[in-house]
Amino acid sequence: MNYNSNEITNLIEQLSKLPGIGGKSAQRLAFHIIDMPLEQVEKLSDTILTTKQKVRCCKSCYTLTDQEVCPICSSESRDHHVVMVVEDTRDLLAYERTGRYNGVYHVLHGALDPSIGRGPEDIKLKELLVRLQSEDVDEVIIATNSDVAGEATAMYLSKLIKPSGIKVSRIASGVPIGGELECIDEVTLLRALEGRVEL
Amino acid sequence: MNYNSNEITNLIEQLSKLPGIGGKSAQRLAFHIIDMPLEQVEKLSDTILTTKQKVRCCKSCYTLTDQEVCPICSSESRDHHVVMVVEDTRDLLAYERTGRYNGVYHVLHGALDPSIGRGPEDIKLKELLVRLQSEDVDEVIIATNSDVAGEATAMYLSKLIKPSGIKVSRIASGVPIGGELECIDEVTLLRALEGRVEL
């Protein structure tokens, strides 16, 4: 497609490589950017690069942050004896949005997944074990996703950590709140049955 | 929402201002950008700014281009006696995609719309009239949108141009190809009836 301009063509091409942005959205975005005031475009362009340059992993829990140690790890009001293990920073943010979890986190940056060749060396797993040896942790809550890779990672982690005597738990699987039973898949229904709690 | 980083918060905020990108997409995009290799992020950031800086309006037809005169206006193989008037550059691109229109264009950069206070002075209308006086044009095809503003602009333009003796036409309204009658609105159905052609 000829956009009368190599610049526009180039911008659309790069925008369409971003996740969830197809050819039409990329075109709309590009023309929107051209219509924006110059100082706004400068700010957007600058923020994209600065964020990439400044954001790094917290040296304790490996979440993405712009500090050496993230605000959660450096907070004295958080309970450092409880560590929730998540696959990535977005999962951490999801639990932070609940506003009710007061422990700290460990971000693995992925789950074990042989289908894409991701093994224990490719995620922050050794870093977790080192941390558990040096810190005084009472409980590890495994909050990896409920898919095949997430479940496999949970099992693997549990086997590695249990011998050390630290309590290991897994977030519950079951019917989501507001979910209608007839719309829920069989595996989830069986999990909810197995995990039933006495009232 | 606290993202452990002012940079991430800032990036998400700016991305979510773009059209069609909600809070969740902005978050996904931001984390994707952080995961991208640095040189790709540099390229994206640079392309956004360069495009904004280099793209301007063709001095003949006012389409967005990075040259003084756009490739269509400077092409000798195009028929410069036929001018299609469109609201914006995306509409021009839509007709270019058909690959069957061989005339040139005039981009108004909007349509007359009193509801948002856009009058004749706010679009490239005077520029069109000046152009029609100085160039040898046989036909003006009005291809503004088929909404209220586009129709009003078409009527207005037609009244202005006709006295000069130049042929003025309007692209047809009707049932889109592949459209099922029962799904089409009444106004379009009536337009299609009025505009019926003998077979």
mmCIF file of C-alpha atoms in Angstrom:
data_model
loop_
_atom_site.group_PDB
_atom_site.id
_atom_site.type_symbol
_atom_site.label_atom_id
_atom_site.label_comp_id
_atom_site.label_asym_id
_atom_site.label_seq_id
_atom_site.Cartn_x
_atom_site.Cartn_y
_atom_site.Cartn_z
ATOM 1 C CA MET A 1 0.000 0.000 0.000
ATOM 2 C CA ASN A 2 1.333 3.390 -1.009
ATOM 3 C CA TYR A 3 0.587 6.058 1.602
ATOM 4 C CA ASN A 4 2.095 8.971 -0.381
ATOM 5 C CA SER A 5 4.823 8.967 2.256
ATOM 6 C CA ASN A 6 7.488 6.523 3.348
ATOM 7 C CA GLU A 7 7.171 7.943 6.845
ATOM 8 C CA ILE A 8 3.480 7.111 7.117
ATOM 9 C CA THR A 9 4.025 3.646 5.617
ATOM 10 C CA ASN A 10 6.840 3.012 8.078
ATOM 11 C CA LEU A 11 4.833 4.218 11.074
ATOM 12 C CA ILE A 12 1.806 2.094 10.148
ATOM 13 C CA GLU A 13 4.055 -0.937 9.679
ATOM 14 C CA GLN A 14 5.640 -0.529 13.098
ATOM 15 C CA LEU A 15 2.358 0.138 14.883
ATOM 16 C CA SER A 16 0.781 -2.941 13.303
ATOM 17 C CA LYS A 17 3.476 -5.124 14.879
ATOM 18 C CA LEU A 18 2.182 -4.243 18.355
ATOM 19 C CA PRO A 19 -0.132 -6.797 20.011
ATOM 20 C CA GLY A 20 -3.845 -6.362 19.324
ATOM 21 C CA ILE A 21 -3.284 -3.726 16.628
ATOM 22 C CA GLY A 22 -4.281 -4.834 13.143
ATOM 23 C CA GLY A 23 -3.697 -3.051 9.847
ATOM 24 C CA LYS A 24 -6.795 -0.850 10.100
ATOM 25 C CA SER A 25 -6.119 0.208 13.706
ATOM 26 C CA ALA A 26 -2.494 0.939 12.845
ATOM 27 C CA GLN A 27 -3.633 3.197 10.002
ATOM 28 C CA ARG A 28 -6.116 5.000 12.265
ATOM 29 C CA LEU A 29 -3.473 5.421 14.961
ATOM 30 C CA ALA A 30 -0.893 6.751 12.492
ATOM 31 C CA PHE A 31 -3.223 9.413 11.111
ATOM 32 C CA HIS A 32 -4.279 10.291 14.642
ATOM 33 C CA ILE A 33 -0.628 10.798 15.620
ATOM 34 C CA ILE A 34 -0.074 13.025 12.572
ATOM 35 C CA ASP A 35 -3.088 15.095 13.697
ATOM 36 C CA MET A 36 -1.868 15.438 17.292
ATOM 37 C CA PRO A 37 -0.101 18.646 18.412
ATOM 38 C CA LEU A 38 3.689 18.352 18.043
ATOM 39 C CA GLU A 39 4.423 18.622 21.774
ATOM 40 C CA GLN A 40 2.070 15.711 22.509
ATOM 41 C CA VAL A 41 3.785 13.580 19.876
ATOM 42 C CA GLU A 42 7.195 14.516 21.298
ATOM 43 C CA LYS A 43 5.983 13.489 24.756
ATOM 44 C CA LEU A 44 4.626 10.150 23.507
ATOM 45 C CA SER A 45 7.796 9.371 21.561
ATOM 46 C CA ASP A 46 9.951 10.315 24.534
ATOM 47 C CA THR A 47 7.895 8.378 27.090
ATOM 48 C CA ILE A 48 8.115 5.205 25.018
ATOM 49 C CA LEU A 49 11.906 5.354 24.932
ATOM 50 C CA THR A 50 12.424 6.583 28.507
ATOM 51 C CA THR A 51 10.174 3.863 29.913
ATOM 52 C CA LYS A 52 12.094 1.193 28.048
ATOM 53 C CA GLN A 53 15.399 2.656 29.232
ATOM 54 C CA LYS A 54 14.502 3.202 32.881
ATOM 55 C CA VAL A 55 12.359 0.208 33.754
ATOM 56 C CA ARG A 56 14.229 -2.801 35.134
ATOM 57 C CA CYS A 57 13.604 -5.729 37.468
ATOM 58 C CA CYS A 58 13.422 -5.235 41.262
ATOM 59 C CA LYS A 59 16.532 -6.977 42.585
ATOM 60 C CA SER A 60 14.481 -8.738 45.240
ATOM 61 C CA CYS A 61 11.207 -9.851 43.609
ATOM 62 C CA TYR A 62 11.976 -9.216 39.900
ATOM 63 C CA THR A 63 8.869 -7.183 39.189
ATOM 64 C CA LEU A 64 9.272 -4.370 36.670
ATOM 65 C CA THR A 65 10.038 -1.083 38.396
ATOM 66 C CA ASP A 66 12.128 2.042 37.943
ATOM 67 C CA GLN A 67 13.888 1.599 41.288
ATOM 68 C CA GLU A 68 16.553 -0.795 42.467
ATOM 69 C CA VAL A 69 14.086 -2.302 44.946
ATOM 70 C CA CYS A 70 10.363 -1.958 44.130
ATOM 71 C CA PRO A 71 7.984 -0.051 46.449
ATOM 72 C CA ILE A 72 6.346 -3.304 47.601
ATOM 73 C CA CYS A 73 9.619 -4.975 48.606
ATOM 74 C CA SER A 74 10.829 -1.838 50.349
ATOM 75 C CA SER A 75 7.544 -1.253 52.220
ATOM 76 C CA GLU A 76 7.622 -1.944 55.939
ATOM 77 C CA SER A 77 3.858 -2.284 56.128
ATOM 78 C CA ARG A 78 3.884 -5.402 53.902
ATOM 79 C CA ASP A 79 4.239 -8.878 55.393
ATOM 80 C CA HIS A 80 7.595 -10.157 54.135
ATOM 81 C CA HIS A 81 6.958 -13.636 55.543
ATOM 82 C CA VAL A 82 4.414 -14.389 52.804
ATOM 83 C CA VAL A 83 5.562 -14.534 49.166
ATOM 84 C CA MET A 84 3.126 -14.843 46.265
ATOM 85 C CA VAL A 85 4.718 -16.296 43.132
ATOM 86 C CA VAL A 86 3.269 -14.939 39.862
ATOM 87 C CA GLU A 87 4.189 -15.373 36.208
ATOM 88 C CA ASP A 88 4.528 -11.708 35.348
ATOM 89 C CA THR A 89 4.159 -8.130 36.538
ATOM 90 C CA ARG A 90 0.622 -7.854 35.186
ATOM 91 C CA ASP A 91 -0.448 -10.719 37.475
ATOM 92 C CA LEU A 92 1.096 -8.883 40.421
ATOM 93 C CA LEU A 93 -0.853 -5.768 39.428
ATOM 94 C CA ALA A 94 -4.059 -7.817 39.234
ATOM 95 C CA TYR A 95 -3.610 -8.894 42.874
ATOM 96 C CA GLU A 96 -2.606 -5.366 43.890
ATOM 97 C CA ARG A 97 -5.894 -4.131 42.442
ATOM 98 C CA THR A 98 -7.777 -6.320 44.941
ATOM 99 C CA GLY A 99 -6.202 -4.142 47.653
ATOM 100 C CA ARG A 100 -6.415 -7.081 50.077
ATOM 101 C CA TYR A 101 -3.130 -8.936 49.682
ATOM 102 C CA ASN A 102 -0.546 -7.670 52.115
ATOM 103 C CA GLY A 103 2.368 -10.028 51.487
ATOM 104 C CA VAL A 104 5.166 -9.583 48.939
ATOM 105 C CA TYR A 105 5.684 -11.158 45.516
ATOM 106 C CA HIS A 106 8.119 -13.048 43.339
ATOM 107 C CA VAL A 107 7.793 -12.575 39.587
ATOM 108 C CA LEU A 108 8.967 -15.575 37.540
ATOM 109 C CA HIS A 109 8.789 -13.859 34.119
ATOM 110 C CA GLY A 110 7.089 -16.853 32.552
ATOM 111 C CA ALA A 111 5.996 -20.402 33.306
ATOM 112 C CA LEU A 112 7.668 -23.712 32.522
ATOM 113 C CA ASP A 113 6.543 -24.612 29.012
ATOM 114 C CA PRO A 114 8.323 -27.382 27.090
ATOM 115 C CA SER A 115 6.204 -26.597 24.002
ATOM 116 C CA ILE A 116 8.126 -23.337 23.559
ATOM 117 C CA GLY A 117 11.315 -24.703 25.101
ATOM 118 C CA ARG A 118 11.064 -22.712 28.337
ATOM 119 C CA GLY A 119 12.713 -24.607 31.171
ATOM 120 C CA PRO A 120 13.639 -23.826 34.809
ATOM 121 C CA GLU A 121 16.746 -21.900 33.681
ATOM 122 C CA ASP A 122 14.657 -19.488 31.627
ATOM 123 C CA ILE A 123 12.506 -18.118 34.451
ATOM 124 C CA LYS A 124 13.431 -16.500 37.805
ATOM 125 C CA LEU A 125 13.178 -19.818 39.650
ATOM 126 C CA LYS A 126 16.694 -20.182 41.014
ATOM 127 C CA GLU A 127 16.362 -16.587 42.241
ATOM 128 C CA LEU A 128 13.253 -17.610 44.212
ATOM 129 C CA LEU A 129 15.023 -20.555 45.839
ATOM 130 C CA VAL A 130 18.013 -18.384 46.806
ATOM 131 C CA ARG A 131 15.620 -15.843 48.256
ATOM 132 C CA LEU A 132 13.763 -18.464 50.298
ATOM 133 C CA GLN A 133 17.076 -19.622 51.776
ATOM 134 C CA SER A 134 18.199 -16.155 52.806
ATOM 135 C CA GLU A 135 14.881 -14.645 53.899
ATOM 136 C CA ASP A 136 12.560 -15.688 56.700
ATOM 137 C CA VAL A 137 9.530 -16.870 54.712
ATOM 138 C CA ASP A 138 6.593 -18.733 56.298
ATOM 139 C CA GLU A 139 4.423 -19.322 53.251
ATOM 140 C CA VAL A 140 4.770 -19.367 49.476
ATOM 141 C CA ILE A 141 1.463 -18.836 47.635
ATOM 142 C CA ILE A 142 1.712 -20.059 44.061
ATOM 143 C CA ALA A 143 -0.436 -17.856 41.827
ATOM 144 C CA THR A 144 0.699 -18.951 38.380
ATOM 145 C CA ASN A 145 -2.056 -19.124 35.738
ATOM 146 C CA SER A 146 -4.564 -21.988 35.719
ATOM 147 C CA ASP A 147 -3.444 -23.214 32.305
ATOM 148 C CA VAL A 148 -1.225 -26.220 31.534
ATOM 149 C CA ALA A 149 2.073 -24.331 31.849
ATOM 150 C CA GLY A 150 0.971 -22.535 35.015
ATOM 151 C CA GLU A 151 -0.206 -25.754 36.673
ATOM 152 C CA ALA A 152 2.997 -27.572 35.726
ATOM 153 C CA THR A 153 5.062 -24.718 37.163
ATOM 154 C CA ALA A 154 3.027 -24.831 40.386
ATOM 155 C CA MET A 155 3.615 -28.579 40.798
ATOM 156 C CA TYR A 156 7.319 -28.215 40.041
ATOM 157 C CA LEU A 157 7.789 -25.343 42.478
ATOM 158 C CA SER A 158 5.832 -27.098 45.194
ATOM 159 C CA LYS A 159 8.094 -30.172 44.983
ATOM 160 C CA LEU A 160 11.211 -27.997 45.144
ATOM 161 C CA ILE A 161 10.102 -25.872 48.081
ATOM 162 C CA LYS A 162 8.268 -28.328 50.365
ATOM 163 C CA PRO A 163 11.407 -30.172 51.596
ATOM 164 C CA SER A 164 12.607 -26.887 53.128
ATOM 165 C CA GLY A 165 9.620 -26.931 55.495
ATOM 166 C CA ILE A 166 8.066 -23.728 54.126
ATOM 167 C CA LYS A 167 4.278 -23.900 53.721
ATOM 168 C CA VAL A 168 3.332 -23.964 50.029
ATOM 169 C CA SER A 169 -0.197 -23.113 48.875
ATOM 170 C CA ARG A 170 -1.943 -22.659 45.532
ATOM 171 C CA ILE A 171 -4.684 -20.120 44.795
ATOM 172 C CA ALA A 172 -8.071 -21.851 44.415
ATOM 173 C CA SER A 173 -9.487 -22.950 41.090
ATOM 174 C CA GLY A 174 -13.247 -22.886 40.676
ATOM 175 C CA VAL A 175 -16.261 -21.080 39.309
ATOM 176 C CA PRO A 176 -15.560 -17.350 38.916
ATOM 177 C CA ILE A 177 -17.809 -15.055 40.970
ATOM 178 C CA GLY A 178 -20.753 -14.063 38.804
ATOM 179 C CA GLY A 179 -20.105 -17.065 36.535
ATOM 180 C CA GLU A 180 -23.104 -19.145 35.451
ATOM 181 C CA LEU A 181 -22.545 -22.872 35.801
ATOM 182 C CA GLU A 182 -23.941 -23.724 32.370
ATOM 183 C CA CYS A 183 -21.302 -21.495 30.736
ATOM 184 C CA ILE A 184 -18.335 -22.968 32.621
ATOM 185 C CA ASP A 185 -16.144 -25.718 31.162
ATOM 186 C CA GLU A 186 -16.137 -29.217 32.650
ATOM 187 C CA VAL A 187 -12.585 -29.092 34.021
ATOM 188 C CA THR A 188 -13.371 -25.973 36.032
ATOM 189 C CA LEU A 189 -16.628 -27.515 37.286
ATOM 190 C CA LEU A 190 -14.761 -30.628 38.492
ATOM 191 C CA ARG A 191 -12.088 -28.481 40.140
ATOM 192 C CA ALA A 192 -14.771 -26.496 41.924
ATOM 193 C CA LEU A 193 -16.344 -29.752 43.145
ATOM 194 C CA GLU A 194 -13.030 -31.181 44.380
ATOM 195 C CA GLY A 195 -12.159 -27.927 46.083
ATOM 196 C CA ARG A 196 -15.558 -27.552 47.802
ATOM 197 C CA VAL A 197 -15.471 -26.028 51.286
ATOM 198 C CA GLU A 198 -17.787 -26.796 54.187
ATOM 199 C CA LEU A 199 -20.225 -24.024 55.070
ATOM 200 C CA MET B 1 -3.250 2.521 39.897
ATOM 201 C CA ASN B 2 0.302 2.164 41.129
ATOM 202 C CA TYR B 3 2.532 0.394 38.591
ATOM 203 C CA ASN B 4 5.674 0.353 40.759
ATOM 204 C CA SER B 5 7.046 2.895 38.320
ATOM 205 C CA ASN B 6 6.082 6.419 37.307
ATOM 206 C CA GLU B 7 7.442 5.643 33.849
ATOM 207 C CA ILE B 8 5.066 2.718 33.318
ATOM 208 C CA THR B 9 2.121 4.706 34.721
ATOM 209 C CA ASN B 10 2.966 7.591 32.423
ATOM 210 C CA LEU B 11 3.323 5.377 29.340
ATOM 211 C CA ILE B 12 0.019 3.589 30.017
ATOM 212 C CA GLU B 13 -1.713 6.928 30.505
ATOM 213 C CA GLN B 14 -0.428 8.302 27.203
ATOM 214 C CA LEU B 15 -1.180 5.141 25.239
ATOM 215 C CA SER B 16 -4.733 5.036 26.612
ATOM 216 C CA LYS B 17 -5.393 8.490 25.112
ATOM 217 C CA LEU B 18 -4.954 7.071 21.597
ATOM 218 C CA PRO B 19 -8.168 6.203 19.709
ATOM 219 C CA GLY B 20 -9.474 2.661 20.195
ATOM 220 C CA ILE B 21 -7.021 1.887 23.004
ATOM 221 C CA GLY B 22 -8.677 1.375 26.385
ATOM 222 C CA GLY B 23 -7.028 0.952 29.764
ATOM 223 C CA LYS B 24 -6.429 -2.792 29.409
ATOM 224 C CA SER B 25 -4.959 -2.519 25.904
ATOM 225 C CA ALA B 26 -2.751 0.369 27.011
ATOM 226 C CA GLN B 27 -1.418 -1.776 29.861
ATOM 227 C CA ARG B 28 -0.757 -4.713 27.527
ATOM 228 C CA LEU B 29 0.956 -2.438 24.998
ATOM 229 C CA ALA B 30 3.133 -0.808 27.670
ATOM 230 C CA PHE B 31 4.397 -4.138 28.999
ATOM 231 C CA HIS B 32 4.937 -5.335 25.453
ATOM 232 C CA ILE B 33 7.055 -2.250 24.707
ATOM 233 C CA ILE B 34 9.120 -2.873 27.872
ATOM 234 C CA ASP B 35 9.705 -6.445 26.646
ATOM 235 C CA MET B 36 10.777 -5.363 23.154
ATOM 236 C CA PRO B 37 14.497 -5.173 22.274
ATOM 237 C CA LEU B 38 15.884 -1.664 22.864
ATOM 238 C CA GLU B 39 16.680 -0.990 19.217
ATOM 239 C CA GLN B 40 13.085 -1.763 18.212
ATOM 240 C CA VAL B 41 11.781 0.635 20.858
ATOM 241 C CA GLU B 42 14.211 3.309 19.677
ATOM 242 C CA LYS B 43 12.970 2.811 16.134
ATOM 243 C CA LEU B 44 9.307 3.039 17.163
ATOM 244 C CA SER B 45 9.898 6.148 19.262
ATOM 245 C CA ASP B 46 11.882 7.762 16.477
ATOM 246 C CA THR B 47 9.392 6.882 13.723
ATOM 247 C CA ILE B 48 6.520 8.425 15.681
ATOM 248 C CA LEU B 49 8.335 11.737 15.999
ATOM 249 C CA THR B 50 9.875 11.781 12.513
ATOM 250 C CA THR B 51 6.543 11.036 10.866
ATOM 251 C CA LYS B 52 4.887 13.887 12.739
ATOM 252 C CA GLN B 53 7.736 16.232 11.813
ATOM 253 C CA LYS B 54 8.069 15.321 8.133
ATOM 254 C CA VAL B 55 4.503 14.768 7.016
ATOM 255 C CA ARG B 56 2.729 17.831 5.607
ATOM 256 C CA CYS B 57 -0.012 18.672 3.113
ATOM 257 C CA CYS B 58 0.570 18.418 -0.642
ATOM 258 C CA LYS B 59 0.473 22.007 -1.865
ATOM 259 C CA SER B 60 -1.826 21.054 -4.723
ATOM 260 C CA CYS B 61 -4.386 18.578 -3.301
ATOM 261 C CA TYR B 62 -3.703 18.861 0.463
ATOM 262 C CA THR B 63 -3.315 15.146 1.073
ATOM 263 C CA LEU B 64 -0.770 14.167 3.730
ATOM 264 C CA THR B 65 2.601 13.433 2.173
ATOM 265 C CA ASP B 66 6.299 13.898 2.886
ATOM 266 C CA GLN B 67 6.894 15.761 -0.369
ATOM 267 C CA GLU B 68 6.003 19.255 -1.496
ATOM 268 C CA VAL B 69 3.709 17.814 -4.162
ATOM 269 C CA CYS B 70 2.321 14.314 -3.554
ATOM 270 C CA PRO B 71 3.095 11.405 -5.925
ATOM 271 C CA ILE B 72 -0.469 11.433 -7.290
ATOM 272 C CA CYS B 73 -0.437 15.142 -8.177
ATOM 273 C CA SER B 74 3.015 14.869 -9.726
ATOM 274 C CA SER B 75 2.177 11.740 -11.736
ATOM 275 C CA GLU B 76 1.828 12.231 -15.502
ATOM 276 C CA SER B 77 -0.154 9.019 -15.903
ATOM 277 C CA ARG B 78 -3.045 10.365 -13.812
ATOM 278 C CA ASP B 79 -5.905 12.282 -15.415
ATOM 279 C CA HIS B 80 -5.628 15.808 -14.028
ATOM 280 C CA HIS B 81 -8.927 16.839 -15.605
ATOM 281 C CA VAL B 82 -10.904 14.823 -13.046
ATOM 282 C CA VAL B 83 -10.743 15.805 -9.364
ATOM 283 C CA MET B 84 -12.290 13.667 -6.614
ATOM 284 C CA VAL B 85 -13.071 15.647 -3.459
ATOM 285 C CA VAL B 86 -12.700 13.638 -0.228
ATOM 286 C CA GLU B 87 -12.893 14.556 3.454
ATOM 287 C CA ASP B 88 -9.524 13.178 4.497
ATOM 288 C CA THR B 89 -6.425 11.278 3.413
ATOM 289 C CA ARG B 90 -7.839 7.945 4.571
ATOM 290 C CA ASP B 91 -10.725 8.351 2.134
ATOM 291 C CA LEU B 92 -8.218 9.022 -0.644
ATOM 292 C CA LEU B 93 -6.370 5.834 0.354
ATOM 293 C CA ALA B 94 -9.633 3.881 0.295
ATOM 294 C CA TYR B 95 -10.182 4.889 -3.359
ATOM 295 C CA GLU B 96 -6.517 4.240 -4.199
ATOM 296 C CA ARG B 97 -6.963 0.686 -2.881
ATOM 297 C CA THR B 98 -9.596 0.079 -5.554
ATOM 298 C CA GLY B 99 -6.797 0.597 -8.081
ATOM 299 C CA ARG B 100 -9.382 1.806 -10.626
ATOM 300 C CA TYR B 101 -9.581 5.539 -10.135
ATOM 301 C CA ASN B 102 -7.164 7.368 -12.371
ATOM 302 C CA GLY B 103 -7.997 11.009 -11.669
ATOM 303 C CA VAL B 104 -6.512 13.214 -8.970
ATOM 304 C CA TYR B 105 -7.919 14.289 -5.576
ATOM 305 C CA HIS B 106 -8.650 17.236 -3.368
ATOM 306 C CA VAL B 107 -8.596 16.614 0.393
ATOM 307 C CA LEU B 108 -10.875 18.950 2.382
ATOM 308 C CA HIS B 109 -9.633 17.915 5.840
ATOM 309 C CA GLY B 110 -13.145 17.671 7.209
ATOM 310 C CA ALA B 111 -16.759 18.321 6.255
ATOM 311 C CA LEU B 112 -19.020 21.260 7.004
ATOM 312 C CA ASP B 113 -20.542 20.539 10.396
ATOM 313 C CA PRO B 114 -22.328 23.319 12.313
ATOM 314 C CA SER B 115 -22.751 20.976 15.296
ATOM 315 C CA ILE B 116 -19.018 21.230 15.984
ATOM 316 C CA GLY B 117 -18.729 24.742 14.554
ATOM 317 C CA ARG B 118 -16.884 23.724 11.376
ATOM 318 C CA GLY B 119 -17.673 26.137 8.575
ATOM 319 C CA PRO B 120 -16.338 26.721 5.031
ATOM 320 C CA GLU B 121 -13.306 28.613 6.402
ATOM 321 C CA ASP B 122 -12.188 25.584 8.436
ATOM 322 C CA ILE B 123 -11.764 23.162 5.553
ATOM 323 C CA LYS B 124 -9.716 23.359 2.325
ATOM 324 C CA LEU B 125 -12.662 24.671 0.341
ATOM 325 C CA LYS B 126 -11.328 28.023 -0.852
ATOM 326 C CA GLU B 127 -8.196 26.154 -1.942
ATOM 327 C CA LEU B 128 -10.381 23.894 -4.115
ATOM 328 C CA LEU B 129 -12.105 26.847 -5.763
ATOM 329 C CA VAL B 130 -8.780 28.579 -6.473
ATOM 330 C CA ARG B 131 -7.492 25.346 -7.948
ATOM 331 C CA LEU B 132 -10.543 24.928 -10.210
ATOM 332 C CA GLN B 133 -10.008 28.455 -11.539
ATOM 333 C CA SER B 134 -6.348 27.938 -12.386
ATOM 334 C CA GLU B 135 -6.421 24.319 -13.596
ATOM 335 C CA ASP B 136 -8.202 22.802 -16.546
ATOM 336 C CA VAL B 137 -10.742 20.560 -14.777
ATOM 337 C CA ASP B 138 -13.609 18.816 -16.586
ATOM 338 C CA GLU B 139 -15.285 17.036 -13.680
ATOM 339 C CA VAL B 140 -15.393 17.259 -9.905
ATOM 340 C CA ILE B 141 -16.519 14.013 -8.234
ATOM 341 C CA ILE B 142 -17.717 14.693 -4.691
ATOM 342 C CA ALA B 143 -16.844 11.700 -2.495
ATOM 343 C CA THR B 144 -17.524 13.093 0.957
ATOM 344 C CA ASN B 145 -19.055 10.631 3.440
ATOM 345 C CA SER B 146 -22.727 9.682 3.201
ATOM 346 C CA ASP B 147 -23.533 11.122 6.622
ATOM 347 C CA VAL B 148 -25.286 14.423 7.375
ATOM 348 C CA ALA B 149 -22.093 16.529 7.315
ATOM 349 C CA GLY B 150 -20.791 14.836 4.165
ATOM 350 C CA GLU B 151 -24.102 15.280 2.329
ATOM 351 C CA ALA B 152 -24.354 18.930 3.372
ATOM 352 C CA THR B 153 -20.802 19.541 2.162
ATOM 353 C CA ALA B 154 -21.609 17.874 -1.158
ATOM 354 C CA MET B 155 -24.671 20.106 -1.672
ATOM 355 C CA TYR B 156 -22.738 23.226 -0.713
ATOM 356 C CA LEU B 157 -19.822 22.418 -3.026
ATOM 357 C CA SER B 158 -22.100 21.546 -5.905
ATOM 358 C CA LYS B 159 -23.848 24.947 -5.683
ATOM 359 C CA LEU B 160 -20.502 26.738 -5.600
ATOM 360 C CA ILE B 161 -18.918 24.901 -8.515
ATOM 361 C CA LYS B 162 -21.795 24.431 -10.973
ATOM 362 C CA PRO B 163 -21.968 28.094 -12.109
ATOM 363 C CA SER B 164 -18.406 27.753 -13.454
ATOM 364 C CA GLY B 165 -19.640 25.153 -15.957
ATOM 365 C CA ILE B 166 -17.554 22.296 -14.557
ATOM 366 C CA LYS B 167 -19.425 18.988 -14.358
ATOM 367 C CA VAL B 168 -20.129 18.044 -10.716
ATOM 368 C CA SER B 169 -21.009 14.488 -9.731
ATOM 369 C CA ARG B 170 -21.586 12.622 -6.463
ATOM 370 C CA ILE B 171 -20.583 9.004 -5.788
ATOM 371 C CA ALA B 172 -23.659 6.737 -5.659
ATOM 372 C CA SER B 173 -25.449 5.831 -2.449
ATOM 373 C CA GLY B 174 -27.074 2.419 -2.233
ATOM 374 C CA VAL B 175 -26.875 -1.114 -0.946
ATOM 375 C CA PRO B 176 -23.241 -2.175 -0.364
ATOM 376 C CA ILE B 177 -22.075 -5.149 -2.431
ATOM 377 C CA GLY B 178 -22.617 -8.308 -0.384
ATOM 378 C CA GLY B 179 -25.128 -6.446 1.812
ATOM 379 C CA GLU B 180 -28.350 -8.226 2.693
ATOM 380 C CA LEU B 181 -31.426 -6.072 2.235
ATOM 381 C CA GLU B 182 -32.971 -6.995 5.573
ATOM 382 C CA CYS B 183 -29.901 -5.668 7.385
ATOM 383 C CA ILE B 184 -29.815 -2.313 5.582
ATOM 384 C CA ASP B 185 -31.363 0.844 7.041
ATOM 385 C CA GLU B 186 -34.435 2.438 5.443
ATOM 386 C CA VAL B 187 -32.677 5.584 4.240
ATOM 387 C CA THR B 188 -30.130 3.554 2.300
ATOM 388 C CA LEU B 189 -32.883 1.355 0.832
ATOM 389 C CA LEU B 190 -34.769 4.440 -0.379
ATOM 390 C CA ARG B 191 -31.574 5.917 -1.825
ATOM 391 C CA ALA B 192 -30.900 2.670 -3.654
ATOM 392 C CA LEU B 193 -34.442 2.752 -5.073
ATOM 393 C CA GLU B 194 -34.194 6.395 -6.182
ATOM 394 C CA GLY B 195 -30.804 5.752 -7.730
ATOM 395 C CA ARG B 196 -31.869 2.604 -9.604
ATOM 396 C CA VAL B 197 -30.295 2.082 -13.039
ATOM 397 C CA GLU B 198 -31.805 0.408 -16.081
ATOM 398 C CA LEU B 199 -30.357 -2.999 -16.949
#
